[in-house]
Amino acid sequence: MSTQTTQLEPQDREQAQEIPSEVDPNSETIAAIATPPGVGGVGIVRISGPEAFAIGRALFRRSGTVDGAPFEPVSHLLTHGFVIDPATGERVDEVLAAFMRAPRTYTREDVLEFQAHGGPLILRRILALALANGARAAHPGEMTLRAFLNGRLDLAQAEAVMALISAESEAGRRLALRQLQGELSTRVQQARTAAMGALARIEASIDFPDEEVPPPDPAELAMLIAEAQAEVARLLAGADRGRILREGLRVAIVGRPNVGKSSLLNALLRTERAIVTPIAGTTRDTVEERASIGGIPVHLVDTAGLTPSDDPIERIGVARSRAAARSADLLLFVLDGSEPLNDLDTAAAQELHALNTDEPENETVRDSSTSALPLMLLVLNKADLPAVTGEQEAQALWPGAQVVHSSTLSADGVAALEQAITALVLGGEAQSGDTLVASARHADALRRAAEHLTAAQATLTGDLPLDFVSIDLRAALETLGEITGETATGDLLDRIFSEFCIGK
Ligand code: GDP
């Protein structure tokens, strides 16, 4: 029976010996139910802080011992026994107790976990006993906040804990684990080290102008700043695919009526969510569904149609469809391969081209700075029928787009399409081994850092006093420090940790 704490331990074990623990002996001891609400096989109450062991001794009776017998817990060993109410001596539940001495714990403080039977009443009673005996109720994310404050995790790693817990896909889980293991933090630190090197050279010459410190060589400064810029740019390049793996790929299914858009949505979902009828134009509104394709979370939107209409209800549908198409990462432009292309196909293509160039009206727009997407796949549907429209004719509508054949009548019929979608998203990851940046907060900080570094280079080549370069460099360092937490403000920490669950 392993707990979240022990899972995170192996990589921590060696570090724990090297890094001296800065545990604050005056900090409060906190307690929370660490398992989800409801009934389960096992439920865990976690207590962390300087009083954890004392509270444990008061509440825990090792099996085979009598009341009042001295008990010295062995760290990191499960002990069988009972939680008792020290006021009455009553047994509350039969438990396994894990006493864990700082600093080899999740919070780097003394931690005690009671693994009890997973009933809400039992867990609430054990928690109440911990609170009555010197602990206070933990705030959401407070255990992880302490891990961060005690130097066990940096901020990006702490956020990865949350991402890992809430991962909805295999790809998202892998990504979060890589971040938890410090991959992103290491890359950010590399950028910081380069920028810091440039700053240190400038400051040495400013602080000690009369001494033997030669003025920094501008070429060397430029090189160090360029190194930081390259690292930030590499991280930013992975930001878009990272977001997709974490939040899901937004796919809009577009095309004229009756080509099989709703059928395609259903085939990809393998359910019957959208109503499929042989009458053209019956899907009046957008239909959005979530699916997982090859381990990638996908938000599928079936659009009603993009062609302007006089019918007020259809007009709403058209507006929503256009917004969906515009905010999508990937467009599936569906064509009926069993019929010749007609004016409505051409009109749909024109509408799509217009979306790319149009200024959006009042519709929700994707943040244009996030990527070069949407990507386009031409889907020649009804491939089970004799082919009338070929790949070249399809490509005439959207030159350069990849063409995929599909048939929604069988599961096999959409396999090629599913493969094409996965290849588009994951192909890049496999090739480059990039560090993917999943969080919008991180991507935003990286973008701002890139701007400060560009400004630093410009100031340097502009022959302005080196003081000005150091201002830009400081700003870049501060911004990068927001990712790993060195320069995170209290507000930012509050915001991040309040999104955690209680007990984590
Ligand atoms: P939409 O208007 O583009 O959403 O199209 P629908 O999904 O409502 O499908 C229109 C018609 O085409 C329906 O009668 C479907 O059964 C039929 N259809 C859809 N996909 C296929 C396919 O792959 N092969 C064949 N033979 N018929 C299909």
Coordinates of C-alpha atoms in Angstrom, one line a residue, residues 173-340:
R173 CA 0.6 12.8 -17.4
R174 CA 4.0 12.2 -19.0
L175 CA 4.4 15.9 -19.5
A176 CA 3.6 16.8 -15.9
L177 CA 5.9 14.1 -14.6
R178 CA 8.8 15.5 -16.7
Q179 CA 8.1 18.9 -15.2
L180 CA 8.0 17.5 -11.7
Q181 CA 11.3 15.9 -12.2
G182 CA 12.7 19.4 -12.9
E183 CA 13.2 19.3 -16.7
L184 CA 11.6 22.7 -17.2
S185 CA 13.3 24.2 -14.1
T186 CA 16.7 23.1 -15.4
R187 CA 16.2 24.7 -18.7
V188 CA 15.0 28.0 -17.2
Q189 CA 18.0 28.0 -14.8
Q190 CA 20.3 27.6 -17.9
A191 CA 18.8 30.7 -19.3
R192 CA 19.1 32.5 -16.0
T193 CA 22.7 31.5 -15.6
A194 CA 23.6 33.0 -19.0
A195 CA 21.8 36.2 -18.3
M196 CA 23.3 36.3 -14.8
G197 CA 26.8 35.9 -16.3
A198 CA 26.2 39.0 -18.4
L199 CA 24.8 41.0 -15.5
A200 CA 27.7 40.0 -13.2
R201 CA 30.3 41.3 -15.7
I202 CA 28.5 44.6 -16.1
E203 CA 28.1 45.1 -12.4
A204 CA 31.7 44.3 -11.6
S205 CA 32.8 47.1 -13.8
I206 CA 30.2 49.5 -12.4
D207 CA 30.8 48.7 -8.8
F208 CA 34.6 48.8 -8.9
P209 CA 35.3 51.4 -11.6
D210 CA 38.7 52.4 -10.1
E211 CA 40.0 48.9 -9.6
E212 CA 41.6 46.5 -12.0
V213 CA 38.3 45.2 -13.4
P214 CA 38.5 45.7 -17.1
P215 CA 35.2 46.9 -18.8
P216 CA 33.2 44.0 -20.1
D217 CA 33.7 43.0 -23.7
P218 CA 30.5 43.8 -25.6
A219 CA 30.9 40.8 -27.8
E220 CA 31.1 38.5 -24.8
L221 CA 28.0 40.2 -23.3
A222 CA 26.1 39.8 -26.6
M223 CA 27.1 36.1 -26.6
L224 CA 25.8 35.5 -23.1
I225 CA 22.5 37.3 -23.8
A226 CA 22.1 35.4 -27.0
E227 CA 22.6 32.1 -25.1
A228 CA 19.8 33.1 -22.7
Q229 CA 17.6 34.1 -25.7
A230 CA 18.2 30.8 -27.5
E231 CA 17.2 28.8 -24.4
V232 CA 14.0 30.9 -23.9
A233 CA 13.2 30.6 -27.6
R234 CA 13.6 26.8 -27.4
L235 CA 11.2 26.7 -24.5
L236 CA 8.7 28.9 -26.2
A237 CA 8.8 26.7 -29.2
G238 CA 7.5 23.9 -27.0
A239 CA 4.8 26.0 -25.4
D240 CA 2.1 25.4 -27.9
R241 CA 2.4 21.7 -28.1
G242 CA 2.7 21.6 -24.3
R243 CA -0.6 23.4 -24.0
I244 CA -2.2 21.0 -26.4
L245 CA -1.1 18.0 -24.4
R246 CA -2.2 19.5 -21.2
E247 CA -5.5 21.2 -22.1
G248 CA -6.4 19.4 -25.3
L249 CA -6.3 19.9 -29.0
R250 CA -9.2 22.1 -30.2
V251 CA -10.4 20.5 -33.4
A252 CA -13.2 22.1 -35.5
I253 CA -15.0 20.0 -38.0
V254 CA -16.0 22.2 -40.9
G255 CA -17.5 21.7 -44.4
R256 CA -20.8 22.1 -46.3
P257 CA -23.9 20.3 -45.1
N258 CA -24.3 16.5 -45.6
V259 CA -20.7 15.6 -46.2
G260 CA -20.7 13.6 -42.9
K261 CA -19.4 16.1 -40.3
S262 CA -21.8 14.9 -37.5
S263 CA -21.1 11.2 -38.5
L264 CA -17.4 12.0 -38.2
L265 CA -17.8 13.5 -34.8
N266 CA -19.6 10.4 -33.7
A267 CA -17.1 8.1 -35.2
L268 CA -14.3 9.9 -33.4
L269 CA -16.2 9.8 -30.2
R270 CA -17.6 6.3 -30.9
T271 CA -20.9 7.6 -29.4
E272 CA -24.1 9.1 -30.7
R273 CA -23.9 12.6 -29.3
A274 CA -24.8 14.6 -32.4
I275 CA -28.0 13.9 -34.2
V276 CA -27.3 12.5 -37.7
T277 CA -29.9 12.9 -40.3
P278 CA -30.0 12.7 -44.1
I279 CA -31.5 16.2 -44.4
A280 CA -29.0 19.0 -45.1
G281 CA -28.4 21.7 -42.5
T282 CA -29.9 20.1 -39.5
T283 CA -27.0 20.7 -37.2
R284 CA -27.9 24.2 -36.4
D285 CA -25.6 24.8 -33.5
T286 CA -22.1 23.8 -32.6
V287 CA -21.7 20.5 -30.8
E288 CA -18.7 20.2 -28.6
E289 CA -17.3 17.0 -27.2
R290 CA -14.2 15.7 -25.5
A291 CA -12.4 12.7 -26.7
S292 CA -9.0 11.1 -26.5
I293 CA -7.2 10.3 -29.7
G294 CA -3.9 8.4 -29.4
G295 CA -3.6 9.6 -25.8
I296 CA -4.1 13.2 -26.7
P297 CA -7.0 15.0 -25.2
V298 CA -9.2 16.5 -27.9
H299 CA -12.0 19.0 -27.9
L300 CA -14.1 18.3 -31.0
V301 CA -16.5 20.9 -32.3
D302 CA -18.9 20.1 -35.1
T303 CA -19.8 23.3 -36.7
A304 CA -23.2 24.2 -38.1
G305 CA -21.9 25.8 -41.2
L306 CA -20.0 28.9 -42.1
T307 CA -22.2 30.4 -44.8
P308 CA -24.1 33.6 -43.8
S309 CA -27.8 33.1 -43.5
D310 CA -31.0 35.1 -43.1
D311 CA -32.5 32.8 -40.5
P312 CA -31.9 34.3 -37.1
I313 CA -31.3 31.0 -35.4
E314 CA -28.9 29.9 -38.1
R315 CA -27.1 33.2 -37.8
I316 CA -26.2 32.4 -34.2
G317 CA -25.0 29.0 -35.3
V318 CA -22.9 30.5 -38.0
A319 CA -21.4 33.0 -35.6
R320 CA -20.5 30.2 -33.2
S321 CA -19.1 28.0 -36.0
R322 CA -16.9 30.8 -37.1
A323 CA -15.6 31.5 -33.6
A324 CA -15.0 27.7 -33.2
A325 CA -13.1 27.5 -36.4
R326 CA -11.1 30.6 -35.6
S327 CA -10.1 29.4 -32.1
A328 CA -9.3 25.8 -33.2
D329 CA -5.8 24.3 -33.3
L330 CA -6.8 22.0 -36.1
L331 CA -9.5 22.3 -38.8
L332 CA -10.9 19.1 -40.3
F333 CA -12.4 20.3 -43.7
V334 CA -14.7 17.5 -44.6
L335 CA -15.6 16.8 -48.3
D336 CA -17.8 14.1 -49.8
G337 CA -15.5 12.0 -51.9
S338 CA -18.4 10.2 -53.5
E339 CA -19.7 13.3 -55.2
P340 CA -18.2 16.0 -57.4

